[in-house]
Amino acid sequence: MDRLYYEQELSRNNLQPHDYLGMKFDHENQRIIVRVFCKDAKNIEVHNKKVKDRTYPLTEIGDGLFEGVMGKCKKEFPYILRCEGWDGKFWEMEDPYAYPAIADSGVISGFQNPSYSEGYKWLGGHVMEHDGVQGVQFTIWSPNAKRVSVIGDFNNWNGERHILSNIGHTNVYSIFIPNLTEADRYEYEIKTQSNDLLYKCDPYGRHFAMRPSRHTLPYNQNRYQWNDEQYLQKIKGETPVNQPISIYELHISSWRKPDGHSLTYRSLAEPLIEYMKWLNFTHVEFMGILEHPFDGSWGYQVTGYFAPTNRYGSPDDFKYLIDQLHQNNIGVILDWVPAHFPIDDFALECLDGCRVYEREGLHPDWNTLMFDYGRREIKNFLISSATMWLNEYHMDGIRVDAVASILYGGNLSSTWADENAVNFLKEINFQLKSMHPEKIIIAEDSSTWHGVTTKVEDHGLGFDFKWCLGWMHDCLDYLGTDFIYRRHHHDEITFSLSYMNAEKYMLALSHDEVVHGKSPLIYKMWGDWWQQRAGLKLCYGYMFAHPGKKLLFMGSEFAQTSEWDEKSQLDWHLTEFDDHKQIMLFTKDLNEVYVNSPALYHEEKLWENFEWINGDNLDTLVVSFIRKTQEQELVIVLNFSQFVYENYPIGVNKAGTYKEILNSDDWKYGGTGRVNHEVHTPEGDGWNWKENKIEVVVPPLSIMIFEHKPNN
């Protein structure tokens, strides 16, 4: 085979360098030959690994192309190449074409079929072993490439050294390169049909070099040893809708910077666990974990869908953090972004010179690219990403960002849904819930789509929970309204309770509410400083008493007084002052009441769990309702006015004693100290169309929670 013939083969779309390079049996002449392509070498010898004295020189037959006959050998044997460079230096190397292009060609058929979710196990750059030799298997799907090479320091970034084979002409390209390690940076050199060379990071890359480097790193996905089996067994079989879910939303880089630098995955574990346990949150949701090049995107413009960002450590370091959280009974939710991806030319954008991952056009609001949800391989890419985070990283759930944008193709004013996107969401949710019914799938959704949390088999989208943005907007608007006008807007604060059965909701006060000029939550409350703090506690209390799971952004638990800035840490100095300590203590105790009160989190049958007492008293602005299970009954009283009401009657179902288990006006929370302790129902005296009543002191801007205790 001459150089011209070889170059012709390189230019073919169905390129198979493994058919020509490496050790081959020449059937015509009944002999073994070896072909090597290496422009860096002046001379190359083949050394038999089994018989050390057996060496065979190769002859250069073209520019960098060597070929030689292995003497009288009739059978293939393991070998190593000894090369002499043009500078007179010698080195030894394994021949990548001595190994199969891909370990298991059968996986490719699965990649192109529906319901395939495990592409992450073999696509990308994986550290593995072939025939006792350690190395890295590189595999990429590139449907329009003329040639795909992997380049790095290991081949002087020369795209002719390690050309991948197109396996079975499926446009899945692969090669095993011996002796590479997790420290070897790489990227793909892709020759387009117009002969342009593109340099791309690995779409299935599992580990990326530190920004601004654009290189990918191989990864050994089987090395980390988990120690959270007890936790995983505990949650197995649980139904999320009937579990307490109180999420602390966290951005690692801006949470704490003890020495001016953000914490790493490993150094974060201990202080975060201690803090989460003290505050009684059940879950932490991590923002900005998927690899992304631009800090200012907060992780919402993703270039690495299979890699935790290297900003805070390695993939195994991130596994360590999750492992430690699980060992302390803290669940982990991942912010996951399948709605769009950035136009960075080193990533998914026009991967091989054509639109591969993206549909036509840019997102109208974000100037980013939108996934082609109608293409099987793209759906499998995204399903595989979500599956990997749940399987390999033991995530307890994912929050799917921008579901409305997915449904309507980025056009939020449209009334016509993208049917491909709808089918994608149904498909991914059905698969994930089939594999992991205990995992939590949350839709960050601002649409009016009906059935977001209805099961796929019942014609819904299949999410577990949908963000209740209506509750968030109405609540903050109402609590920011002057007291004298609130009676005219009172339906805002109760409206969400009229549609609470429409979906299964998550009530969120997220990072979106404290950036871009929106002000921190404390300053969204109406009134003077005391009233603002009381209003914030009332806001949190209403969120936890209202049906739906909970999410609170970091810093809000102690009433941060500045907008969130991803470049700075939270204002931890505020926690030295009583006004902020008291709100933090209230958040802690509110969480404790929530996780210990099934009546507040058993929500599978809300029509049995919730009961009105009074929601339309425009004179007092006092709202009251009941949350209950068969074993527990709680009476919730909220005062949205600045006035105190003595001996205020509240209708209740059951006679007996009602113990006040939380009162936001307690001295310890910075209130006026108007607490009730225990109250009793007088005999034969009802109220609010209930058979019984209690009379309580209702402090200003407060929430009280009473638990029924039967009389002996």
XYZ file of C-alpha atoms in Angstrom:
712
model
C 0.000 0.000 0.000
C 1.500 3.341 -1.010
C 1.150 6.766 0.501
C -1.236 7.976 -2.216
C -3.598 5.071 -1.611
C -3.498 5.715 2.125
C -4.301 9.399 1.666
C -7.203 8.477 -0.560
C -8.551 6.245 2.177
C -8.207 9.067 4.714
C -10.455 11.250 2.588
C -13.264 8.724 2.395
C -16.421 9.221 4.479
C -16.382 5.556 5.459
C -12.833 5.784 6.782
C -11.580 2.623 8.517
C -7.872 3.105 9.380
C -7.998 -0.054 11.492
C -8.482 -1.956 8.227
C -5.108 -0.722 6.927
C -2.900 0.123 9.881
C -1.545 -2.185 12.547
C -0.746 -5.891 12.164
C -2.515 -7.624 9.280
C -2.407 -11.038 7.670
C -1.636 -10.810 3.973
C -3.732 -13.681 2.598
C -2.356 -13.329 -0.918
C 1.240 -13.818 0.170
C 0.530 -15.783 3.367
C 2.520 -13.464 5.639
C 2.122 -11.015 8.529
C 2.712 -7.321 7.825
C 2.650 -4.236 10.050
C 1.803 -0.746 8.855
C 2.429 2.370 10.970
C 1.813 6.005 10.164
C 4.044 8.371 12.182
C 5.576 11.479 10.651
C 7.668 12.083 13.777
C 9.699 8.910 13.200
C 12.707 8.415 10.923
C 12.949 4.685 11.649
C 10.565 2.197 13.257
C 11.116 -1.355 14.463
C 8.526 -3.896 15.596
C 9.480 -5.782 18.791
C 7.755 -9.047 19.645
C 6.528 -8.827 23.259
C 6.692 -12.586 23.774
C 10.105 -13.141 22.174
C 12.247 -10.185 23.170
C 15.030 -10.773 20.648
C 12.615 -10.798 17.726
C 12.653 -7.417 15.973
C 11.455 -6.463 12.530
C 12.403 -3.198 10.800
C 9.749 -1.266 8.912
C 10.430 0.538 5.666
C 9.141 4.012 4.990
C 7.038 3.793 1.814
C 5.687 7.329 1.921
C 5.736 10.493 3.972
C 5.417 9.015 7.467
C 3.912 5.722 6.326
C 5.930 2.601 7.285
C 5.395 -1.028 6.331
C 7.241 -4.285 6.928
C 6.951 -8.059 6.810
C 7.204 -9.940 10.107
C 9.715 -12.481 8.798
C 8.302 -15.968 8.438
C 5.558 -15.456 11.068
C 2.164 -16.833 10.067
C 0.303 -15.853 13.239
C -0.258 -12.446 14.761
C 1.611 -11.668 17.981
C 1.617 -8.842 20.570
C 4.187 -6.210 19.757
C 5.553 -2.806 20.641
C 7.042 -0.153 18.341
C 10.536 1.267 18.864
C 10.924 4.577 17.059
C 13.854 6.828 16.228
C 13.006 10.489 15.750
C 14.541 12.924 13.338
C 16.410 14.416 16.284
C 18.100 11.049 17.017
C 16.022 10.358 20.133
C 14.406 6.963 20.681
C 11.078 6.058 22.236
C 8.813 3.051 22.538
C 5.085 3.068 22.030
C 2.161 0.749 21.761
C 0.451 0.737 18.390
C -3.189 1.867 18.830
C -4.135 0.019 15.653
C -3.033 -3.236 17.251
C -6.245 -3.045 19.313
C -9.870 -3.208 18.193
C -11.369 0.168 17.329
C -14.122 -0.372 19.905
C -14.438 -2.896 22.705
C -18.072 -3.801 22.008
C -19.556 -2.882 18.651
C -22.950 -4.102 19.846
C -23.516 -0.971 21.908
C -23.837 1.093 18.734
C -27.162 -0.462 17.759
C -28.556 0.550 21.146
C -27.359 4.119 20.670
C -29.572 4.490 17.615
C -32.663 2.880 19.133
C -35.423 4.391 21.245
C -35.275 4.199 25.024
C -31.483 4.017 25.111
C -30.062 5.728 28.165
C -26.531 4.434 28.726
C -24.434 6.047 26.010
C -22.388 7.695 28.766
C -20.850 4.312 29.578
C -18.940 4.034 26.298
C -19.091 7.338 24.384
C -16.415 9.832 25.408
C -12.897 9.205 26.685
C -12.783 6.332 29.182
C -9.798 4.906 31.007
C -9.865 1.132 30.561
C -7.767 -1.929 29.846
C -7.355 -3.977 26.651
C -5.399 -7.244 26.752
C -3.680 -6.201 29.984
C -2.681 -2.787 28.628
C -4.058 0.369 30.263
C -5.172 3.175 27.995
C -8.082 5.306 26.908
C -10.965 4.400 24.631
C -12.181 7.402 22.612
C -15.608 7.241 20.965
C -17.630 10.009 19.317
C -20.690 10.233 17.092
C -20.152 12.599 14.150
C -22.592 12.006 11.293
C -21.124 14.480 8.780
C -17.378 14.223 9.359
C -14.921 13.310 6.628
C -12.335 12.365 9.245
C -12.141 12.361 13.058
C -8.867 12.364 14.993
C -8.027 12.666 18.657
C -5.159 15.016 19.440
C -3.191 15.956 22.517
C 0.285 16.294 23.980
C 0.659 12.542 23.479
C 0.828 13.002 19.685
C 2.060 16.603 19.447
C -1.498 17.662 18.566
C -1.071 15.997 15.184
C -4.397 14.971 13.668
C -2.805 12.346 11.411
C -1.432 10.229 14.248
C -4.602 8.873 15.859
C -7.417 8.734 13.333
C -10.605 7.092 14.554
C -12.409 4.369 12.609
C -16.021 4.720 11.542
C -17.461 1.614 13.180
C -19.600 -0.282 10.717
C -20.204 2.938 8.801
C -22.547 4.090 11.607
C -20.785 7.463 12.012
C -19.662 6.363 15.465
C -15.886 6.800 15.471
C -13.603 5.075 17.931
C -10.003 4.240 18.822
C -8.145 2.804 21.817
C -4.855 4.556 22.587
C -2.612 2.571 24.946
C -0.749 4.083 27.916
C -2.785 7.268 28.132
C -3.992 8.327 31.585
C -6.480 10.693 33.173
C -3.835 13.418 33.011
C -3.707 13.461 29.195
C -5.593 16.431 27.774
C -7.315 15.825 24.461
C -9.715 17.220 21.921
C -11.137 16.054 18.619
C -9.904 17.305 15.274
C -12.814 16.959 12.859
C -12.391 17.376 9.126
C -15.603 18.630 7.530
C -16.939 17.759 4.091
C -15.450 21.052 2.860
C -12.050 19.985 4.296
C -12.071 22.544 7.098
C -10.550 21.431 10.410
C -12.611 21.976 13.553
C -11.284 21.474 17.080
C -13.916 20.274 19.522
C -14.154 19.192 23.127
C -15.750 15.803 23.706
C -19.595 15.955 23.626
C -19.641 13.027 26.073
C -16.600 14.264 27.990
C -16.567 13.294 31.649
C -13.858 15.647 32.896
C -12.690 19.010 31.568
C -9.528 21.002 32.089
C -9.777 24.205 34.107
C -11.214 27.158 32.192
C -10.172 28.914 30.007
C -8.687 25.673 28.647
C -11.093 23.964 26.273
C -9.634 20.492 26.554
C -11.240 17.320 27.811
C -9.634 14.754 30.115
C -10.179 10.977 30.160
C -12.014 9.546 33.144
C -12.106 6.240 35.000
C -15.774 6.017 35.916
C -15.396 2.881 38.045
C -12.712 3.951 40.491
C -14.643 5.817 43.207
C -15.832 3.604 46.076
C -19.193 4.753 47.448
C -20.216 4.482 51.088
C -23.864 5.603 50.920
C -25.529 2.200 50.561
C -27.478 2.626 53.794
C -28.923 5.925 52.585
C -29.845 4.517 49.161
C -31.597 1.585 50.773
C -33.493 3.939 53.059
C -34.986 6.005 50.232
C -35.667 3.050 47.952
C -39.391 2.644 47.473
C -40.233 6.097 48.816
C -42.838 8.209 47.037
C -41.559 11.787 46.635
C -45.020 13.332 46.903
C -45.370 12.007 50.459
C -41.871 12.903 51.628
C -40.654 16.131 53.253
C -38.669 18.035 50.633
C -37.093 21.293 51.765
C -34.311 22.320 49.411
C -31.424 24.698 50.024
C -30.382 26.109 46.633
C -26.617 26.584 46.573
C -24.054 28.149 44.244
C -20.728 26.778 45.452
C -18.452 29.576 44.302
C -20.385 32.314 46.094
C -21.493 30.482 49.229
C -18.337 30.874 51.292
C -14.857 32.149 50.402
C -12.918 31.753 53.642
C -9.579 32.789 52.110
C -10.917 34.774 49.190
C -11.313 31.628 47.094
C -14.324 29.389 46.704
C -14.418 26.063 48.489
C -13.644 22.833 46.658
C -15.993 19.878 46.502
C -14.053 18.233 49.310
C -13.571 21.272 51.526
C -17.254 22.169 51.104
C -18.514 18.862 52.470
C -17.954 19.378 56.197
C -19.201 22.983 56.618
C -22.177 22.418 54.301
C -23.272 19.261 56.088
C -22.976 20.934 59.475
C -24.973 23.932 58.251
C -27.644 21.872 56.490
C -28.178 19.649 59.504
C -28.444 22.618 61.831
C -30.991 24.324 59.566
C -32.907 21.035 59.057
C -33.034 21.244 55.264
C -33.660 17.854 53.679
C -31.942 18.469 50.320
C -29.387 20.698 48.694
C -29.732 21.745 45.066
C -26.465 22.588 43.327
C -26.415 25.315 40.697
C -23.769 25.485 38.008
C -22.371 21.949 38.297
C -22.485 20.907 34.641
C -19.300 22.151 32.986
C -19.584 25.633 31.496
C -16.989 28.144 30.272
C -18.499 31.430 31.512
C -18.881 32.082 35.242
C -21.484 34.767 34.595
C -23.868 32.223 33.099
C -24.179 30.613 36.593
C -23.935 27.253 34.829
C -26.917 27.736 32.543
C -24.870 27.700 29.331
C -23.499 24.177 29.398
C -20.668 22.756 27.292
C -20.178 19.533 29.278
C -23.392 17.589 29.890
C -21.584 14.638 31.481
C -18.994 16.442 33.609
C -19.093 18.253 36.943
C -17.231 21.517 36.562
C -13.524 21.345 37.263
C -13.702 24.693 39.107
C -14.043 22.876 42.416
C -12.233 19.610 41.791
C -12.377 16.324 39.921
C -15.413 14.129 39.198
C -14.371 11.839 42.054
C -14.194 14.864 44.356
C -17.795 15.679 43.446
C -18.789 12.081 44.147
C -17.129 12.415 47.548
C -19.270 15.479 48.326
C -22.488 13.674 47.386
C -21.375 10.581 49.295
C -20.782 12.595 52.465
C -24.137 14.373 52.157
C -25.908 11.037 51.760
C -24.140 9.559 54.751
C -25.664 12.444 56.710
C -29.154 11.844 55.276
C -29.105 14.911 53.030
C -30.445 14.488 49.507
C -28.864 16.117 46.449
C -30.688 17.727 43.516
C -28.890 18.740 40.318
C -29.774 21.812 38.279
C -29.942 20.316 34.760
C -30.174 22.398 31.589
C -31.512 20.614 28.470
C -33.246 23.669 26.965
C -30.316 25.206 25.121
C -26.536 25.384 24.781
C -24.092 28.196 23.989
C -22.655 29.113 20.602
C -19.075 28.482 21.762
C -17.339 27.090 18.688
C -15.280 24.531 20.647
C -18.355 22.677 21.910
C -21.571 21.300 20.395
C -22.169 24.145 17.946
C -21.968 22.758 14.371
C -19.988 19.799 15.668
C -18.736 18.599 12.307
C -19.509 21.638 10.163
C -23.241 20.928 10.100
C -26.086 21.244 12.561
C -25.881 18.040 14.577
C -27.155 18.746 18.085
C -29.045 21.939 17.253
C -32.176 22.773 15.334
C -32.257 25.758 13.016
C -32.242 29.252 14.558
C -31.221 30.884 17.833
C -33.148 31.186 21.073
C -34.948 34.555 20.801
C -34.129 35.630 24.352
C -30.795 34.007 25.148
C -29.005 33.987 21.777
C -28.155 30.331 22.350
C -28.754 27.184 20.340
C -31.727 24.894 20.874
C -31.540 21.113 20.808
C -33.103 19.148 17.972
C -35.501 17.076 20.082
C -36.758 15.228 17.009
C -33.470 13.471 16.359
C -33.040 10.094 18.012
C -29.344 10.510 18.796
C -29.934 13.913 20.430
C -32.708 12.586 22.632
C -30.455 9.704 23.619
C -27.663 12.182 24.384
C -29.853 14.118 26.820
C -31.520 11.047 28.322
C -28.075 9.533 28.816
C -26.885 12.682 30.569
C -29.755 12.671 33.049
C -29.421 8.926 33.580
C -25.708 9.242 34.291
C -26.224 11.850 37.011
C -28.828 9.662 38.726
C -26.947 6.387 38.306
C -23.279 7.162 38.551
C -23.389 10.241 40.792
C -26.249 8.927 42.962
C -28.229 12.162 42.541
C -31.589 12.170 44.289
C -33.172 14.141 41.492
C -32.862 16.771 38.812
C -34.438 20.174 38.364
C -35.087 20.560 34.640
C -34.451 24.168 33.693
C -36.678 26.234 31.370
C -39.362 23.642 30.600
C -41.621 26.305 29.048
C -38.831 27.215 26.646
C -38.442 23.549 25.716
C -42.172 23.136 25.115
C -42.547 26.196 22.924
C -39.239 26.242 21.082
C -37.945 29.270 22.962
C -40.975 31.376 22.040
C -42.789 31.823 25.350
C -45.542 33.869 23.708
C -46.434 31.005 21.366
C -49.514 28.871 21.797
C -48.132 26.138 19.512
C -45.999 23.548 21.214
C -43.041 21.747 19.665
C -44.382 18.192 19.500
C -40.850 16.790 19.297
C -40.024 18.543 22.568
C -43.230 17.332 24.193
C -42.432 13.754 23.232
C -38.856 14.165 24.472
C -40.025 15.312 27.910
C -42.477 12.438 28.137
C -39.857 9.973 27.047
C -37.147 11.078 29.451
C -39.492 11.284 32.422
C -40.988 7.877 31.695
C -37.555 6.294 31.445
C -36.144 7.960 34.549
C -39.187 7.157 36.680
C -39.242 3.575 35.396
C -35.639 3.128 36.526
C -35.853 5.215 39.698
C -39.390 5.813 41.008
C -37.912 7.279 44.207
C -35.942 9.988 42.368
C -37.318 13.526 42.100
C -37.849 15.202 38.713
C -38.760 18.880 38.984
C -39.997 21.114 36.169
C -38.891 24.737 36.354
C -41.895 25.711 34.298
C -43.682 29.010 33.772
C -46.164 27.695 31.210
C -49.859 26.965 31.631
C -49.377 23.477 30.209
C -51.930 21.097 31.671
C -50.660 17.846 33.146
C -47.019 18.695 33.784
C -47.040 16.424 36.831
C -49.501 13.880 35.473
C -47.949 10.488 34.732
C -46.919 9.841 31.146
C -49.140 6.768 30.966
C -52.044 9.092 31.880
C -51.110 11.483 29.053
C -49.110 13.933 31.140
C -45.497 15.073 30.918
C -44.486 12.905 33.866
C -42.683 15.320 36.203
C -42.965 14.862 39.968
C -43.273 18.559 40.738
C -43.751 21.822 38.885
C -42.473 25.161 40.179
C -45.451 27.223 41.344
C -44.321 30.557 39.953
C -47.841 31.902 40.382
C -47.621 31.448 44.155
C -44.199 33.110 44.216
C -45.256 36.191 42.238
C -48.565 36.638 44.050
C -47.038 36.177 47.485
C -44.186 38.630 46.936
C -46.469 41.178 45.276
C -48.946 41.001 48.130
C -46.332 41.200 50.878
C -44.827 44.204 49.094
C -48.174 46.031 49.118
C -48.924 48.807 51.621
C -51.047 47.508 54.507
C -53.863 49.978 53.817
C -54.337 48.569 50.308
C -53.994 44.882 51.070
C -57.723 44.306 51.552
C -58.164 45.243 47.887
C -55.579 42.637 46.823
C -56.343 39.926 49.344
C -57.288 37.383 46.688
C -53.646 37.437 45.523
C -52.450 35.753 48.696
C -55.125 33.027 48.640
C -55.463 32.469 44.886
C -52.823 29.731 44.729
C -54.876 27.667 47.176
C -57.692 27.569 44.627
C -55.574 25.656 42.082
C -53.310 23.678 44.423
C -54.815 20.415 43.117
C -54.116 21.225 39.459
C -50.518 19.970 39.682
C -48.061 18.784 42.292
C -46.125 21.915 43.100
C -42.821 23.117 44.412
C -42.853 26.533 46.062
C -39.567 28.241 45.270
C -37.891 31.449 46.396
C -34.884 30.955 44.168
C -31.840 32.862 42.957
C -33.973 34.387 40.187
C -35.773 36.533 42.770
C -32.662 38.186 44.203
C -30.697 39.277 41.108
C -30.860 41.793 38.254
C -32.212 44.676 40.302
C -34.962 42.657 42.017
C -33.454 43.268 45.504
C -33.047 40.666 48.255
C -36.194 39.163 49.729
C -36.093 41.223 52.914
C -36.514 44.457 50.962
C -39.437 43.087 48.976
C -41.475 43.229 52.194
C -43.536 46.344 52.939
C -42.986 48.508 56.003
C -40.262 49.560 58.391
C -37.333 47.332 59.347
C -39.258 45.400 62.017
C -42.229 44.943 59.705
C -39.980 43.789 56.881
C -38.427 41.137 59.078
C -41.836 40.048 60.361
C -43.117 39.982 56.786
C -40.213 37.807 55.670
C -40.876 35.289 58.447
C -44.553 35.326 57.486
C -43.576 34.714 53.858
C -41.465 31.699 54.821
C -44.137 30.421 57.177
C -46.805 30.650 54.491
C -44.530 28.804 52.045
C -44.022 25.923 54.488
C -47.688 25.729 55.528
C -48.960 25.958 51.938
C -49.254 22.674 50.004
C -46.177 22.010 47.881
C -42.516 21.176 48.393
C -40.066 23.955 49.328
C -36.954 25.631 47.930
C -35.031 28.570 49.401
C -31.975 30.208 47.901
C -28.839 30.529 50.030
C -28.555 33.696 52.067
C -32.305 34.080 52.330
C -32.266 32.004 55.508
C -30.615 34.904 57.375
C -32.149 37.792 55.383
C -29.265 38.739 53.126
C -29.460 42.496 52.524
C -27.682 42.696 49.181
C -28.442 41.152 45.813
C -26.748 37.891 45.036
C -23.425 38.336 43.262
C -21.797 35.188 41.882
C -18.357 36.807 42.282
C -18.677 37.394 46.041
C -19.536 35.263 49.037
C -22.734 35.689 51.030
C -22.850 38.443 53.655
C -21.994 36.109 56.515
C -21.110 39.022 58.776
C -24.856 39.698 59.067
C -25.272 36.518 61.101
C -23.424 38.230 63.948
C -26.432 40.548 64.461
C -29.569 39.513 66.345
C -31.952 40.718 63.635
C -30.475 38.203 61.222
C -29.746 35.464 63.752
C -33.422 35.461 64.687
C -34.583 34.917 61.118
C -32.039 32.135 60.738
C -33.352 30.504 63.917
C -36.912 30.830 62.641
C -35.918 29.143 59.351
C -34.287 26.348 61.344
C -37.340 25.772 63.545
C -39.744 26.099 60.619
C -37.857 23.340 58.809
C -37.925 21.211 61.944
C -41.693 21.556 62.272
C -42.085 20.724 58.586
C -39.963 17.549 58.541
C -41.652 16.300 61.724
C -45.214 17.000 60.548
C -46.648 14.528 58.015
C -49.695 16.805 57.765
C -47.466 19.368 56.035
C -45.867 17.038 53.497
C -48.280 14.151 52.805
C -49.751 15.549 49.603
C -50.796 12.621 47.473
C -54.448 13.423 48.228
C -54.548 17.145 48.877
C -58.335 17.208 48.803
C -58.178 15.154 51.999
C -55.100 16.891 53.412
C -56.247 20.532 53.199
C -59.350 22.198 54.611
C -60.291 25.860 54.724
C -61.259 27.641 57.925
C -61.408 31.239 56.674
C -59.616 32.860 53.759
C -61.639 35.967 52.954
C -61.757 38.116 56.085
C -60.938 41.474 54.495
C -61.313 43.325 57.804
C -58.587 41.474 59.662
C -56.549 39.933 56.780
C -56.256 36.786 58.922
C -56.165 33.556 56.905
C -56.664 30.162 58.512
C -56.789 26.588 57.266
C -56.162 23.004 58.360
C -53.521 20.529 57.169
C -54.146 16.967 58.253
C -53.486 13.256 57.978
C -55.265 10.461 59.817
C -52.710 10.761 62.616
C -52.162 14.525 62.779
C -54.198 17.714 62.466
C -52.607 21.159 62.302
C -54.338 24.529 62.381
C -52.520 27.290 60.483
C -53.236 30.934 61.305
C -51.607 33.746 59.306
C -52.042 37.457 59.955
C -51.162 39.629 56.949
C -52.020 42.865 58.747
C -49.927 44.989 61.112
C -52.540 44.761 63.871
C -52.840 42.567 66.970
C -56.086 40.661 67.549
C -56.910 39.484 71.064
C -59.214 36.542 71.720
C -59.538 35.909 68.015
C -61.923 33.005 67.289
C -60.747 30.238 64.948
C -63.065 27.408 63.960
C -61.642 23.906 64.378
C -62.914 20.414 63.703
C -61.931 18.573 66.821
C -62.435 19.284 70.474
C -59.486 19.188 72.801
C -56.197 20.968 73.337
C -54.315 22.801 70.613
C -50.634 23.208 71.281
C -48.853 26.058 69.536
C -45.795 24.427 67.959
C -44.585 27.527 66.099
C -45.197 31.253 66.402
C -43.127 33.675 64.339
C -43.813 36.436 66.885
C -41.867 34.636 69.606
C -39.201 36.749 71.307
C -36.493 34.394 70.129
C -37.404 35.189 66.513
C -37.381 38.950 67.068
C -41.121 39.230 67.624
C -43.212 40.941 70.288
C -43.622 37.796 72.359
C -47.359 37.321 71.831
C -47.484 33.523 72.028
C -50.300 31.180 72.962
C -48.661 27.969 74.229
C -51.815 25.862 74.618
C -55.459 26.707 73.958
C -58.574 24.644 74.600
C -61.904 24.287 72.860
C -64.897 25.262 75.009
C -67.741 22.744 74.992
C -70.467 23.090 72.386
C -69.131 26.275 70.855
C -68.311 26.315 67.125
C -67.128 28.945 64.642
C -66.428 29.343 60.923
C -68.889 26.513 60.188
C -66.795 24.201 62.342
C -68.086 22.270 65.318
C -65.501 23.707 67.690
C -63.368 26.789 68.109
C -60.308 28.141 69.841
C -59.600 31.725 70.830
C -56.046 32.934 70.351
C -53.906 36.032 70.402
C -52.985 36.841 66.792
C -49.765 38.874 66.624
C -49.067 41.278 63.762
C -47.537 39.920 60.551
C -47.272 36.428 61.944
C -47.838 32.752 61.386
C -48.947 30.357 64.112
C -49.172 26.592 63.817
C -51.280 24.656 66.333
C -51.302 20.888 66.702
C -54.407 19.152 67.972
C -53.946 17.082 71.129
C -57.035 15.032 72.098
C -58.312 15.362 75.664
C -57.753 12.253 77.768
